[in-house]
Structures are given as C-alpha cells and as structure tokens.
Short mmCIF file of C-alpha atoms and ligand atoms in Angstrom, two decimals:
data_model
loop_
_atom_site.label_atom_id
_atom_site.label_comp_id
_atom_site.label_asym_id
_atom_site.label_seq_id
_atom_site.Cartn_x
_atom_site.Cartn_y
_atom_site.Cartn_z
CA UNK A 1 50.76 50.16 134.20
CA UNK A 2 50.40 53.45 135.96
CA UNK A 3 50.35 55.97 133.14
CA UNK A 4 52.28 59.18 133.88
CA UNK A 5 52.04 61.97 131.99
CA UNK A 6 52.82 65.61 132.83
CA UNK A 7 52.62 68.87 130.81
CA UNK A 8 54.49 72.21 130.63
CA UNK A 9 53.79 74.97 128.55
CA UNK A 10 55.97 74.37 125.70
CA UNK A 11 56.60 70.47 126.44
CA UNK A 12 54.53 67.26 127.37
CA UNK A 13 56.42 64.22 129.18
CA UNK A 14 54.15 60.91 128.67
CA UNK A 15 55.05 57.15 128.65
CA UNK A 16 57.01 55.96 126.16
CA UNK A 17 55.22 53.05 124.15
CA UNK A 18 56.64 50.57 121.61
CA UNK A 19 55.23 53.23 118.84
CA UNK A 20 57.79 55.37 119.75
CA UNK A 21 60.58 53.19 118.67
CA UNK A 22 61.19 55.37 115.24
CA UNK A 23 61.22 58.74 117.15
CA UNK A 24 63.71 57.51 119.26
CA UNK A 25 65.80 56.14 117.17
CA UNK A 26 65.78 59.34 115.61
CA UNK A 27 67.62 60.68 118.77
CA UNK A 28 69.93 57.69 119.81
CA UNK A 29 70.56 56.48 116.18
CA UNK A 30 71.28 60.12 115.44
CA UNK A 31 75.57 60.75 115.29
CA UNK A 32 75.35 64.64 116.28
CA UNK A 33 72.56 64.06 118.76
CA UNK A 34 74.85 61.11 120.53
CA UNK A 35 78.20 62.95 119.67
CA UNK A 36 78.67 63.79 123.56
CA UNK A 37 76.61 60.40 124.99
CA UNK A 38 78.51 57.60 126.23
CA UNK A 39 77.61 55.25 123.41
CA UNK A 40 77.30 55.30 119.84
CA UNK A 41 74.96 56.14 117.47
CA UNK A 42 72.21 52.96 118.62
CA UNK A 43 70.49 50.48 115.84
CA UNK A 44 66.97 50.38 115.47
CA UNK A 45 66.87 47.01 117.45
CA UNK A 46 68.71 47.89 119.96
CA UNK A 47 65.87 51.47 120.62
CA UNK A 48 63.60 48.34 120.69
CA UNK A 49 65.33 46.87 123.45
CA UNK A 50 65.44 50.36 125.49
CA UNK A 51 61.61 50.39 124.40
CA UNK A 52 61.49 47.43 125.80
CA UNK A 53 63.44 47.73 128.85
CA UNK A 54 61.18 50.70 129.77
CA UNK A 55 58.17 48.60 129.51
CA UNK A 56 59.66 46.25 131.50
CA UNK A 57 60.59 49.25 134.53
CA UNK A 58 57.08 50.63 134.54
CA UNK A 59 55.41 47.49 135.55
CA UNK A 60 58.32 47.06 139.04
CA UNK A 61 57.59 47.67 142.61
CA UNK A 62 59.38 49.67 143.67
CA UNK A 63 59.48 52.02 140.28
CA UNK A 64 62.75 52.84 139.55
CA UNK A 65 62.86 54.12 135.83
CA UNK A 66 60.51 55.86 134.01
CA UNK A 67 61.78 56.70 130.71
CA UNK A 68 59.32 59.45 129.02
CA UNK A 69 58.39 60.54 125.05
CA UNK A 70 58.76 64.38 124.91
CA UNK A 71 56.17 65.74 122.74
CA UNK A 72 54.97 69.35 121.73
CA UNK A 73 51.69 69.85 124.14
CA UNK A 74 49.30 69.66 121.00
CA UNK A 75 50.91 66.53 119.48
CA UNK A 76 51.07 62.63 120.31
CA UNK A 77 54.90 62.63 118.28
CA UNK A 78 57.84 62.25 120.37
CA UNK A 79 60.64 64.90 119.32
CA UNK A 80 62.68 64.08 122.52
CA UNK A 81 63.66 61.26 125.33
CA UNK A 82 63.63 61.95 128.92
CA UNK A 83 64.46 59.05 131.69
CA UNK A 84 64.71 59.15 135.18
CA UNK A 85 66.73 56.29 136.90
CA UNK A 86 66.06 56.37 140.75
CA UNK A 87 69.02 54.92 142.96
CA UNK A 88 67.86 51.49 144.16
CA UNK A 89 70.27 52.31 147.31
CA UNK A 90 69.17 56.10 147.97
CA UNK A 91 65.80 56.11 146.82
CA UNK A 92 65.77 60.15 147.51
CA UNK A 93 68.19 60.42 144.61
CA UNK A 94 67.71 59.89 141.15
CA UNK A 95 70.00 60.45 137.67
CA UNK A 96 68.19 62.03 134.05
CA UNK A 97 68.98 62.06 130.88
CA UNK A 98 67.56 63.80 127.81
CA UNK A 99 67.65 64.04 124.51
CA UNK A 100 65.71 66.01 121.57
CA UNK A 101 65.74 65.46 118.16
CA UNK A 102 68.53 67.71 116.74
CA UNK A 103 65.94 69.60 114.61
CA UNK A 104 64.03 71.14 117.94
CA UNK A 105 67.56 72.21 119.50
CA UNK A 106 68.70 75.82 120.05
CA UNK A 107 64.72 77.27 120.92
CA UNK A 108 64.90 76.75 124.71
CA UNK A 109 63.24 73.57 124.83
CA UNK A 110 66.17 71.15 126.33
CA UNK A 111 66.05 73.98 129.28
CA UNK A 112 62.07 73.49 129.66
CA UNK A 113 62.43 69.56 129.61
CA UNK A 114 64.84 69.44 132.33
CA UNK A 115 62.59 72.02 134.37
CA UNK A 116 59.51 69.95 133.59
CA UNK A 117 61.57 66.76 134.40
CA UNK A 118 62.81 67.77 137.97
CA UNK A 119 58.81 69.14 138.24
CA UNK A 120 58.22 65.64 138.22
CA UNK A 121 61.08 64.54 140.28
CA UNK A 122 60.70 66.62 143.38
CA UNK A 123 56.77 67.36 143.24
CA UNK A 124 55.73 64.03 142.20
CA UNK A 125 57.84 61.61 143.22
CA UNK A 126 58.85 64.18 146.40
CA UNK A 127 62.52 62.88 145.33
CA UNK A 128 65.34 65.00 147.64
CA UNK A 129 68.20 64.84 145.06
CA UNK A 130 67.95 64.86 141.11
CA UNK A 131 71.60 64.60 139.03
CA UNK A 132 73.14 64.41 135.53
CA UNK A 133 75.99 63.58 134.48
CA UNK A 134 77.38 65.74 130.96
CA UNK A 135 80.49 65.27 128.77
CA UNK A 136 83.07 68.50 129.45
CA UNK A 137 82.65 69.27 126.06
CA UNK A 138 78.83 69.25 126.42
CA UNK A 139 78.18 73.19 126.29
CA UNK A 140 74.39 72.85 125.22
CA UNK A 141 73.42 70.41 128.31
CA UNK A 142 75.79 72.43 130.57
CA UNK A 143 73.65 75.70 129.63
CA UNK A 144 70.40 74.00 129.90
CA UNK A 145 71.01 72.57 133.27
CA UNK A 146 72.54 75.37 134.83
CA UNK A 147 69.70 77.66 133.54
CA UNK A 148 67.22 75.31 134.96
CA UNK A 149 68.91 75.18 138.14
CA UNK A 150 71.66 72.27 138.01
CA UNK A 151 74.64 73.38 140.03
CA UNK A 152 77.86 71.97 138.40
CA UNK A 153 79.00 69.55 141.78
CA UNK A 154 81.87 68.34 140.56
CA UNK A 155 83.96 65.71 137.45
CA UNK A 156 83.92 62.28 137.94
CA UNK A 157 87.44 61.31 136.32
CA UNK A 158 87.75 58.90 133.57
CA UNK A 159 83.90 57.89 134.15
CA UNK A 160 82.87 56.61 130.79
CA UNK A 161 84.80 54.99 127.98
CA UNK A 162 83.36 56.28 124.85
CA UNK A 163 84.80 56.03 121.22
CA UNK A 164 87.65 53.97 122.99
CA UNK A 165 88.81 56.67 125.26
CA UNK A 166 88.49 57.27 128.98
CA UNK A 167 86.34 60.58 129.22
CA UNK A 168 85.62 62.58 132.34
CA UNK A 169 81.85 63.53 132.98
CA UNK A 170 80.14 66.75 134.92
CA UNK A 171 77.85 66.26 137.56
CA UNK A 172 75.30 68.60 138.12
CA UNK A 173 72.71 68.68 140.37
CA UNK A 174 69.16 69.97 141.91
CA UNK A 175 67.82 69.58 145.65
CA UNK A 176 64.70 70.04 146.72
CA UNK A 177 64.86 72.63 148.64
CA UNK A 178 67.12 75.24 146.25
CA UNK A 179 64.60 73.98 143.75
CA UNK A 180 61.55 76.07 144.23
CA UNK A 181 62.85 79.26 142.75
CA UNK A 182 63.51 77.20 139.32
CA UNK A 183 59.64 75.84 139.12
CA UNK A 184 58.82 77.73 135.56
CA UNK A 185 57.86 75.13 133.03
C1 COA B 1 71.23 69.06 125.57
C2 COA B 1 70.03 69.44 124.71
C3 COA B 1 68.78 68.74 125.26
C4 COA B 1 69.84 70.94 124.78
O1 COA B 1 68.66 71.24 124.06
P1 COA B 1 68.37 72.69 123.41
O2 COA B 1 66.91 72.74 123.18
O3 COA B 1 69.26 72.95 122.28
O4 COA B 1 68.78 73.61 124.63
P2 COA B 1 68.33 75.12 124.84
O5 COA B 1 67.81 75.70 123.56
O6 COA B 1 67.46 75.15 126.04
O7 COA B 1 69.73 75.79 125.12
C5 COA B 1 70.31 75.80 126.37
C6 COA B 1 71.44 76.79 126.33
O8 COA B 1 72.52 76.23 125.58
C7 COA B 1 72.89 77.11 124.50
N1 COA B 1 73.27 76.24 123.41
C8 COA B 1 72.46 75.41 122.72
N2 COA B 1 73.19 74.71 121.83
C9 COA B 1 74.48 75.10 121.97
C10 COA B 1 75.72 74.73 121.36
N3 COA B 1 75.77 73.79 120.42
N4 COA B 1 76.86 75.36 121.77
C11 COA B 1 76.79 76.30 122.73
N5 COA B 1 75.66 76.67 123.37
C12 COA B 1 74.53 76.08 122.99
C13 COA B 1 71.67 77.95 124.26
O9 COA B 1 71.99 79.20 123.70
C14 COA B 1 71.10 78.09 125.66
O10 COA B 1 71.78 79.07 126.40
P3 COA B 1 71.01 80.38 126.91
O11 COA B 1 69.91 79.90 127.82
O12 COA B 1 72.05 81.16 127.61
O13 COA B 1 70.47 81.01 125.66
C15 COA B 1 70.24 69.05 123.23
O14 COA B 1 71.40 69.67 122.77
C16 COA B 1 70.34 67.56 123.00
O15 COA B 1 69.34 66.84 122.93
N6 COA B 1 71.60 67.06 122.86
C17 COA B 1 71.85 65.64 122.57
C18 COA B 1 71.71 64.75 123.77
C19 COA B 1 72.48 65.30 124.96
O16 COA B 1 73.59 65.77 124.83
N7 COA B 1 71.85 65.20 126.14
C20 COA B 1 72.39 65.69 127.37
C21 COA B 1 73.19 64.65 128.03
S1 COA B 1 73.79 65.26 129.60
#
C-alpha cells in the first residue's frame, strides 16, 4: 500500500488501519457528532466495514478514496476522520468529509483539518476542484469551511434522506487556483 501521511502544525492526517476501528467509532457511533451526517449513529461492525472498505480503496489503480486517521502531531491516536472520495468521472474533482471526536471541537482544529486536507488535495494529488457537502443546519462545518476557504456554491434540494426526511445539503467548494491564499496549516 502506498502509505500517505501528511502533517500540519496542530494536526497529522495518516492512513487509517484496522486499529483505528474504536476511535472511529467514537466519531460515527457518536449521536451529537453524526447529528447533522446523513446516517445514524454507526455500530461498531459496521466502522469495521468502513475500516475495511478503506483498506480495500488504498490498494486500487486508479486511487480514488483515501480515508485518513486525524491525530495530534505528537500522538499515533486518531481523534478525527478525514476521507477524500475522487470522482471516478472527473478525476480533477474530489468530495471530503470530516469528523472529530466531539471532545476536540470548538479549538480551531476542524478549520486546520480541512486546510491540511485540501493541502493534500491540490498539492499532492494536483486535484483542480475539492467539495463538501454540509447539512443547512450545520453552522460548525459551515464556519470551518468558509474560514478555510470553501465558498458556499450552492443547495442541492432534497439531497439526502436522513432520520426519514428529505434534507437539503450545502455545497461548498475550493479550486486550485483561489486556493493559494488559504495554504496555512
Ligand atoms: C465540523 C467540525 C469538524 C468542526 O470542528 P471544530 O474543531 O469544532 O471547528 P472549529 O473549532 O475550527 O470551528 C469552526 C468555526 O465554527 C464555530 N463553531 C464551532 N462549533 C460551533 C457550533 N456548534 N455552533 C456555531 N458555531 C460553531 C467556531 O467558533 C469557528 O468559527 P470562528 O472561526 O469564526 O471562530 C466538528 O464540528 C465535527 O466533527 N462535527 C461532526 C461531523 C460533521 O458535522 N462534519 C462535517 C460534515 S460537512
């Protein structure tokens, strides 16, 4: 497997491995830090099977996911989730999504791990386009990707059904080339 890994000051982004099933269970099992994701609250089997799946992803040609433990820079424990899905039809384009443990929110970090994520987008993978997709009521992720230089595109009506209702999601996204004045890690 090529091993990724890539450092900020405040945040490391390394490959996920199946010894990081607890930690991230910690985010997806957790009810407040999956109140505004599309799905509920996961089991511990099914983190396995994202585990998994993300095993799976880094061995393909082409690479289209990479799905990353977010750990403090002096520490091996994940306190956070970040993936990066690549369009298999636009390869210049790719979606993210994060998540930290609810315990490291409010201190400026969710704004350093998108900033450190789209690092790795645009400088590493030399991507063109980098998107996410938030609940309305999402003000934390809104914040954090508008500080780190997500532009609010647009609402995708009715794109998700979560909790058994339609809900709307916010697109936001980076280019490359507004991108360079947002490079702070
Ligand atoms: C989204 C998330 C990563 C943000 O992480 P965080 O470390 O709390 O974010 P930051 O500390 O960088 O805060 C970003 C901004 O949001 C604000 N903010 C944080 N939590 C907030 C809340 N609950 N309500 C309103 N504003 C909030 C902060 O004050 C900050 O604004 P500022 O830069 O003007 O001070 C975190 O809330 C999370 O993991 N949520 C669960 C998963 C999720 O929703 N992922 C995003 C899917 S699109």
């Amino acid at each position: 497997m090529r091993h990724v890994e890539i450092s900020g000051k405040r945040l490391r982004l390394r490959e996920v491995t199946v010894d990081d099933v607890d930690a991230l269970h910690a985010v997806y099992g957790d009810p407040t830090a999956t109140e505004h994701l599309p799905f509920d609250p996961r089991t511990r089997e099914e983190v396995e099977e994202v585990v998994a799946e993300a095993l799976r992803a880094a061995e393909a040609e082409p690479r289209l996911l990479y799905v990353f433990a977010v750990t403090e820079p002096e520490s091996s424990g994940a306190i956070g989730v970040a993936r990066l899905h690549i369009e298999a039809d636009h390869p210049h384009s790719a979606e993210i999504g994060l998540g930290l443990r609810p315990d490291h929110w409010g201190r400026g970090m969710g704004t350093d791990l998108i900033r450190l994520t789209l690092l790795f987008g645009f400088k590493h993978l030399r991507l063109h386009r980098i998107w996410g997709a938030r609940s309305p009521a999402n003000t934390a992720a809104q914040l954090a990707m508008l500080v780190a230089g997500m532009v609010e595109e647009g609402r995708i009506r009715h794109h998700v059904r979560a909790r058994g209702v339609w809900r709307d999601s916010i697109v936001h996204s980076a280019l490359e080339d507004e991108w360079e004045g947002h490079r702070e890690t």
